[in-house]
CSV table of C-alpha atoms and ligand atoms in Angstrom, one decimal:
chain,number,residue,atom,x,y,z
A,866,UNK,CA,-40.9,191.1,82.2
A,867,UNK,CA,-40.5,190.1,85.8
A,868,UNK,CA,-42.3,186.9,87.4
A,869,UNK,CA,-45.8,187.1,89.6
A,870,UNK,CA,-45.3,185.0,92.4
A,871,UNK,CA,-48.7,184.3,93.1
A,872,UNK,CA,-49.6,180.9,90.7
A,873,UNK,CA,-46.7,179.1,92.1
A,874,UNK,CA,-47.6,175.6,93.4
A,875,UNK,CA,-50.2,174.7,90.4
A,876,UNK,CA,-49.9,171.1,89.5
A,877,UNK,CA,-46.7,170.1,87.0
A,878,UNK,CA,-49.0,169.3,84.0
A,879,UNK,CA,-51.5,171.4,82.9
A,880,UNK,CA,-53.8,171.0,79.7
A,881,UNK,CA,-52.3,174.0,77.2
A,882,UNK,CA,-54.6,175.3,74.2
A,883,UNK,CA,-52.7,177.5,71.5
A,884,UNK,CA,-54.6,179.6,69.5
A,885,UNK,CA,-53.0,181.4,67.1
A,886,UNK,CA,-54.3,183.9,64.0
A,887,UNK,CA,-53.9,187.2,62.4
A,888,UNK,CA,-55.5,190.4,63.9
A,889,UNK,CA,-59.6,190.8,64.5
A,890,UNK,CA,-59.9,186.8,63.1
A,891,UNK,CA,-61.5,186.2,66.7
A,892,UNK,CA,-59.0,184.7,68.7
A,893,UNK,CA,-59.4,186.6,71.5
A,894,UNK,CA,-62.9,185.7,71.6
A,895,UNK,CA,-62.7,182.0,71.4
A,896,UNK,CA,-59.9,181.7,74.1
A,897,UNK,CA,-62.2,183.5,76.6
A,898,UNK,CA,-65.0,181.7,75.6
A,899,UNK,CA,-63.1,178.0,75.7
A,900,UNK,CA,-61.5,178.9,78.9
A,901,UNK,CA,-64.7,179.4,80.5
A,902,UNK,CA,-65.8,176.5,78.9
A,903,UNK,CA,-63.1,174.6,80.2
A,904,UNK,CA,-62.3,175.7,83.4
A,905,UNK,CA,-59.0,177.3,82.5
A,906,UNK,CA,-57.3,180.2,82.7
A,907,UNK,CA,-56.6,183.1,79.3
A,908,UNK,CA,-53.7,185.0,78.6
A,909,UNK,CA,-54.3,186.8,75.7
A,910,UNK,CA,-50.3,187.7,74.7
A,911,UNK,CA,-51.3,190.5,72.6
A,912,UNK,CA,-52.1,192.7,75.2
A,913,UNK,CA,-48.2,192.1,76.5
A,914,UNK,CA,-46.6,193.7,72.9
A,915,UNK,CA,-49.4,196.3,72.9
A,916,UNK,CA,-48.5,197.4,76.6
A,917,UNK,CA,-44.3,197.4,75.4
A,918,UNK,CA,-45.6,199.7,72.5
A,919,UNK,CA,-47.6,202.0,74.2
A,920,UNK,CA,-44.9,202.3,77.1
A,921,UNK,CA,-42.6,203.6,74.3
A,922,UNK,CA,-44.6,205.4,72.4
A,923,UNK,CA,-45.4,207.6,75.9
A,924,UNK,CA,-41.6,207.6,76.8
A,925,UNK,CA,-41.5,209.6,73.5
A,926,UNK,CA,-39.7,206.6,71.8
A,927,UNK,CA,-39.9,204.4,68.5
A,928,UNK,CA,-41.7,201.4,68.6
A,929,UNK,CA,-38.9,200.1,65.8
A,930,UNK,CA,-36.1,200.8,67.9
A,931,UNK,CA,-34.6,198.3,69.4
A,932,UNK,CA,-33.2,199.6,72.6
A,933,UNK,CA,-36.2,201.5,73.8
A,934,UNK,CA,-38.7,198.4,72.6
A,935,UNK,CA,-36.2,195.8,74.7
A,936,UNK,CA,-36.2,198.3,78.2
A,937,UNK,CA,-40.0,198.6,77.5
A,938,UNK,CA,-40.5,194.8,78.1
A,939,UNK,CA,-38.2,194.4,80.3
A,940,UNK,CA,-40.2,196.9,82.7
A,941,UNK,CA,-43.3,195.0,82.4
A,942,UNK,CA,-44.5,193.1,85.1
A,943,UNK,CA,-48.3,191.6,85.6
A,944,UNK,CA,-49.4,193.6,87.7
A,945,UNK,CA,-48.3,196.9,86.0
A,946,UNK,CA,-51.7,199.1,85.1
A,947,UNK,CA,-50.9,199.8,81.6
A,948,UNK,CA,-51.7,196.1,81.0
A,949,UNK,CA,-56.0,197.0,81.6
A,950,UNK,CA,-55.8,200.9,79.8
A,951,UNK,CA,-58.4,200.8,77.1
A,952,UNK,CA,-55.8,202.6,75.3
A,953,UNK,CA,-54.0,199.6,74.1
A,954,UNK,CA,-57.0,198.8,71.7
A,955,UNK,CA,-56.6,201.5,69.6
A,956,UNK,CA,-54.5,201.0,65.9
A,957,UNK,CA,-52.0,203.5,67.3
A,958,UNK,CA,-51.2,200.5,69.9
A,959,UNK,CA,-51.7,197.8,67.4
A,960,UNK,CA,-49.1,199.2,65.0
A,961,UNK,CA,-46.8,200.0,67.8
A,962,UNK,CA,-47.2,197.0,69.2
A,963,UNK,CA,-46.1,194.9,65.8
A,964,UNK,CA,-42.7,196.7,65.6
A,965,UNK,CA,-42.2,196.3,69.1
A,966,UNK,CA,-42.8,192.5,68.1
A,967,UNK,CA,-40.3,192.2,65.8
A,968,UNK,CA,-37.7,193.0,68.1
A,969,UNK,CA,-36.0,189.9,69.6
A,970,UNK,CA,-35.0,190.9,72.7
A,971,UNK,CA,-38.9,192.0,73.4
A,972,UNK,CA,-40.1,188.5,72.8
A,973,UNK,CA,-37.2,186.9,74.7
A,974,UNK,CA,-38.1,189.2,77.5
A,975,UNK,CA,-41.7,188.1,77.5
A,976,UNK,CA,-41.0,184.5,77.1
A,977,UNK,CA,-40.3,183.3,80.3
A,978,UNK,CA,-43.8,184.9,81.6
A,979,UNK,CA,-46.4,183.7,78.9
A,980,UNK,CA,-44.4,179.7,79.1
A,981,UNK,CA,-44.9,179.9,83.5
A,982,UNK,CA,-48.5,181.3,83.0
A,983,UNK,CA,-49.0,177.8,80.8
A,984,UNK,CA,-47.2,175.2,83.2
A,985,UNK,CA,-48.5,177.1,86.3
A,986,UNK,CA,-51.7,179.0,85.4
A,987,UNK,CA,-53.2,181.4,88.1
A,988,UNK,CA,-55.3,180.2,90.8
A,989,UNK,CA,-54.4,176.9,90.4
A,990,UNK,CA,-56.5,175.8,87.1
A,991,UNK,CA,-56.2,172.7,85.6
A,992,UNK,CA,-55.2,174.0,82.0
A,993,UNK,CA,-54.6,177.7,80.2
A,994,UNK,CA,-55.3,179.2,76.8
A,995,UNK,CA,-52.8,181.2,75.1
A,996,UNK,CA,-53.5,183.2,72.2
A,997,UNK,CA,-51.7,185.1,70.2
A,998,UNK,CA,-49.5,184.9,67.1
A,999,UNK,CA,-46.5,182.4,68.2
A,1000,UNK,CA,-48.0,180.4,70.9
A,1001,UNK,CA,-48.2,177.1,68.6
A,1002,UNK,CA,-45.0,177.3,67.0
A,1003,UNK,CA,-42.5,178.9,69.6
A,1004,UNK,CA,-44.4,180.0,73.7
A,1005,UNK,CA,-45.8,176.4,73.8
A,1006,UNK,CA,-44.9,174.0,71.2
A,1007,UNK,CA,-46.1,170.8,73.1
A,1008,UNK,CA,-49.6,172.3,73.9
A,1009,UNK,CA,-52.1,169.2,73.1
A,1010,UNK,CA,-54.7,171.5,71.5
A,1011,UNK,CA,-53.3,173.9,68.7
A,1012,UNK,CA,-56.0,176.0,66.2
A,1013,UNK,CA,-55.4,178.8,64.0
A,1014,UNK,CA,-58.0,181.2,64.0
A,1015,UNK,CA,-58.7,183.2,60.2
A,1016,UNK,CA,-60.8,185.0,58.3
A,1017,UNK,CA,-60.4,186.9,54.9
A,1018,UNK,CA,-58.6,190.7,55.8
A,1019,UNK,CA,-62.0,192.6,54.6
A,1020,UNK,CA,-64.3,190.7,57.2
A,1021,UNK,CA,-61.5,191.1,60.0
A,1022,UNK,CA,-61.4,194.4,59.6
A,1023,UNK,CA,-65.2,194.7,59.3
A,1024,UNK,CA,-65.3,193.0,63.0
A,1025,UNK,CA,-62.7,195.5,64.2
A,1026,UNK,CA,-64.3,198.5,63.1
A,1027,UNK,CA,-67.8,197.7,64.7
A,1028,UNK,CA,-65.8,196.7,67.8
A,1029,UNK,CA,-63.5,199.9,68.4
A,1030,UNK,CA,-66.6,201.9,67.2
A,1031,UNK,CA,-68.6,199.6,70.2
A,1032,UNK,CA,-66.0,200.6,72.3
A,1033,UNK,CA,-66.4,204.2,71.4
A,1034,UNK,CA,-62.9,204.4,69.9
A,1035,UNK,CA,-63.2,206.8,66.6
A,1036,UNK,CA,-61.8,204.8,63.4
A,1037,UNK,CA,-62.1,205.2,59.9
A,1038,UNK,CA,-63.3,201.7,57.9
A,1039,UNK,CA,-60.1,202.5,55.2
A,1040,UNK,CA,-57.4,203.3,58.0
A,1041,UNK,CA,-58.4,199.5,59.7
A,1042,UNK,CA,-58.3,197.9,56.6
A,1043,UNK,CA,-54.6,199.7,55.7
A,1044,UNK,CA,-53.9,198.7,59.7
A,1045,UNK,CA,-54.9,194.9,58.6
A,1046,UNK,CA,-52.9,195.0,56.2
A,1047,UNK,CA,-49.8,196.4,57.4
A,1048,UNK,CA,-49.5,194.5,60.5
A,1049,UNK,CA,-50.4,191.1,58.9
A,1050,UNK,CA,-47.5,191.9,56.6
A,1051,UNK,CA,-45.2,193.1,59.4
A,1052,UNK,CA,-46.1,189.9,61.7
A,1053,UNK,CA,-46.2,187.1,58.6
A,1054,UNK,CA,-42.4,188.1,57.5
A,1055,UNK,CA,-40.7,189.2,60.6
A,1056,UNK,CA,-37.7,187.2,60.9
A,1057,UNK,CA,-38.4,185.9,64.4
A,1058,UNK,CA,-41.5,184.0,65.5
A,1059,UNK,CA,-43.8,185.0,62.3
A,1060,UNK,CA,-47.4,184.3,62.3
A,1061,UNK,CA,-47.8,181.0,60.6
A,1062,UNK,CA,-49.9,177.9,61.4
A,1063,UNK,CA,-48.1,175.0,63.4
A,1064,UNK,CA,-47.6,172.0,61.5
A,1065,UNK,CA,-49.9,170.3,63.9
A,1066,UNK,CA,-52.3,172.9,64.4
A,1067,UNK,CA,-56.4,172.8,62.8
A,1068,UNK,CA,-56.5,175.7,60.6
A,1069,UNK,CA,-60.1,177.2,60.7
A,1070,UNK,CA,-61.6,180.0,58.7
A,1071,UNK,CA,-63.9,181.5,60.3
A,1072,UNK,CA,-65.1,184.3,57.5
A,1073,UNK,CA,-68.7,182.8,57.2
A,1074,UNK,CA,-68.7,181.2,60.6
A,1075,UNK,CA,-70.5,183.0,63.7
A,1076,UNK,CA,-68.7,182.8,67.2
A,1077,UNK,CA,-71.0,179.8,68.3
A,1078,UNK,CA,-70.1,177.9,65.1
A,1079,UNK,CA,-66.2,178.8,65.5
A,1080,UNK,CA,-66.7,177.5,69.4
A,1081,UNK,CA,-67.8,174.2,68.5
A,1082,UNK,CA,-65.2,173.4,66.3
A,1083,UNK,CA,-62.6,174.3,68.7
A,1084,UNK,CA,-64.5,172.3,71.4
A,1085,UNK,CA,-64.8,169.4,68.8
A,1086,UNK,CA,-61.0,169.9,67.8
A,1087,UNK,CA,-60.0,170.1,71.8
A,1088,UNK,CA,-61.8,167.4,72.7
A,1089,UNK,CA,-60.0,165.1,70.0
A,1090,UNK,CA,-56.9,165.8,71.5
A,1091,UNK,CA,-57.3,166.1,75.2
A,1092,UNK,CA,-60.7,164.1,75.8
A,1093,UNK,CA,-62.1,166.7,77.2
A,1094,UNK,CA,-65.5,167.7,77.8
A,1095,UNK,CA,-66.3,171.1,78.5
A,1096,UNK,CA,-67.3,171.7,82.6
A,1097,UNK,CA,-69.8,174.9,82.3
B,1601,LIG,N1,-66.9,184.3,64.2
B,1601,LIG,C1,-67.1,185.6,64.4
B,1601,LIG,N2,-68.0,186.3,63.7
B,1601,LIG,C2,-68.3,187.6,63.8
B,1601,LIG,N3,-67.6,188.4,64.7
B,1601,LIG,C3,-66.7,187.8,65.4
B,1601,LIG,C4,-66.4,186.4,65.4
B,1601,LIG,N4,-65.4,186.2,66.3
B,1601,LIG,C5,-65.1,187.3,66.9
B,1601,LIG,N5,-65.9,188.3,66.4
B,1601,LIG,C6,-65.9,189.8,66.8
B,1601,LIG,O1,-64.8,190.3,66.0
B,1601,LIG,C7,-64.0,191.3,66.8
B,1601,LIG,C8,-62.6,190.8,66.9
B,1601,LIG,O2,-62.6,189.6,67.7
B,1601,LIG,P1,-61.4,189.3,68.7
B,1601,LIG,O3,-61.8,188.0,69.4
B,1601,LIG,O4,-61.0,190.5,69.5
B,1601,LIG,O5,-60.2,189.0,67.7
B,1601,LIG,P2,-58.6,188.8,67.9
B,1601,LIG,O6,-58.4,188.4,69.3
B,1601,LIG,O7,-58.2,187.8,66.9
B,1601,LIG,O8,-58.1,190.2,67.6
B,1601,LIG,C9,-64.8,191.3,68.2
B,1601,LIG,O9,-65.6,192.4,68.2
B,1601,LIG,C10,-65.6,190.0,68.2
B,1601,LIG,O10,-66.8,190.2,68.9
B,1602,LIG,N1,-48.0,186.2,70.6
B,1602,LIG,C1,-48.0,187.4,70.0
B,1602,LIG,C2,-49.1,188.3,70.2
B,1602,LIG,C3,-49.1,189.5,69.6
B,1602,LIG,N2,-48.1,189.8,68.8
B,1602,LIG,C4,-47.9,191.2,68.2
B,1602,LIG,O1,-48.8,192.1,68.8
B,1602,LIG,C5,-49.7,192.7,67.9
B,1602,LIG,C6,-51.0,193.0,68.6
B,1602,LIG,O2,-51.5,191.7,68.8
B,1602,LIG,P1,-53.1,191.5,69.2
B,1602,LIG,O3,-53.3,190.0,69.4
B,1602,LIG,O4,-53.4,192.3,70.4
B,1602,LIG,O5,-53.8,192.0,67.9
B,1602,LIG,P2,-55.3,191.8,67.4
B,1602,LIG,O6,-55.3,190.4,66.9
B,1602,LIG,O7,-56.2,191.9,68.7
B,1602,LIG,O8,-55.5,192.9,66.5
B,1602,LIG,C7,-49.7,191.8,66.7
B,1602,LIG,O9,-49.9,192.5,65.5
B,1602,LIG,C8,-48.3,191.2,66.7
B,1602,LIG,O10,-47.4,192.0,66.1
B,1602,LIG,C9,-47.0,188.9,68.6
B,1602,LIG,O11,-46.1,189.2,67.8
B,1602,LIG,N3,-47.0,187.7,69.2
């Protein structure tokens, strides 16, 4: 993935939050809602694999191959459109987007990017929040806030059914379960970067939490480690 140019200049040392989790456990959510909070900037690293599987899918490629995975991410730049298609939500993405993730070369080649967006995030704010599956234990090991977002795989993929069907994306309840399933297996045993907790990182389940309870743990949890209040 090639480098924007346009957050250069961004102070040296910015405030970094990992947040980290398996699929639909509300990661996504949280980061958007704590950089808002916070005054910081989201990259949700997802969308990245799910853009190098959908490119290969559409070349008429397998997500699982190597070659094709590794020129897909290489391709990628910021600003490429794919990166805002609706079509990356769909399972067809999510699955091609966990074998494109268990290629090395794709997450080398996506590296550089997700580590420049923490030191230097866009238009100049004072910290980012990454999520994503890896950010705590490989993208950014030092970040001073790490949490790993969970949730038993039945309520995940309750949450992901009523949001694709929000989204007016047809699903069938068994098919996201099975997709749960499969790609929380695929991403827990790859041999590179595999979802697990950091060893420093506040493991919450969120199965019987609501998204306002989840937020002020994390804004507890953040505030422990950076002192931070949140600004908005
Ligand atoms: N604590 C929660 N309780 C209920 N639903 C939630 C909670 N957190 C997130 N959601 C919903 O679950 C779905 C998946 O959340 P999302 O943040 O996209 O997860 P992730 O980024 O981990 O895939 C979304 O529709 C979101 O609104
Ligand atoms: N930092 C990351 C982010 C995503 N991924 C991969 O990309 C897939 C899609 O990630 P996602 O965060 O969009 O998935 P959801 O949690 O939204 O379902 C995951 O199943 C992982 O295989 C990864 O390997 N590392």
């Amino acid at each position: 993935m090639t480098q924007p140019l346009s957050n250069q200049g961004a102070p040296a040392r910015t405030v970094v939050v990992a947040i980290d989790g398996p699929a639909a456990s509300g990661k996504g959510t949280l980061s958007q809602r704590i950089a808002d909070a916070f005054g910081f900037a989201h990259l949700d690293t997802g969308v990245l694999y799910r853009a190098v599987g959908v490119s290969v899918l559409r070349a008429g490629g397998d997500p699982a191959d190597n070659a094709a995975a590794a020129h897909a991410a290489y391709d990628l730049h910021p600003e490429h459109p794919i990166l805002r298609e609706v079509a990356l939500r769909t399972d067809e993405a999510a699955q091609a987007a966990s074998k494109v993730a268990a290629v090395p070369e794709v997450r080398a080649a996506l590296l550089d990017f997700q580590r420049r967006f923490a030191t230097h995030p866009p238009g100049g704010a004072p910290g980012a929040v990454l999520d994503g599956r890896d950010i705590g234990t490989v993208v950014c090991p030092d970040a001073q806030a790490k949490l790993f977002i969970t949730a038993s795989v039945e309520v995940r993929a309750e949450r992901r059914l009523k949001e694709l069907q929000r989204r007016g994306i047809p699903a069938i309840s068994s098919d996201v379960l099975e997709d749960m399933k499969t790609r929380d297996a695929r991403d827990s045993q790859r041999a590179v970067a595999p979802l697990r907790p950091a060893a420093d990182a506040f493991v919450l389940d969120t199965s019987a939490l609501d998204a306002d309870q989840v937020f002020s743990m994390a804004v507890a949890h953040i505030g422990s480690k950076t002192g931070l209040k949140p600004t908005a």
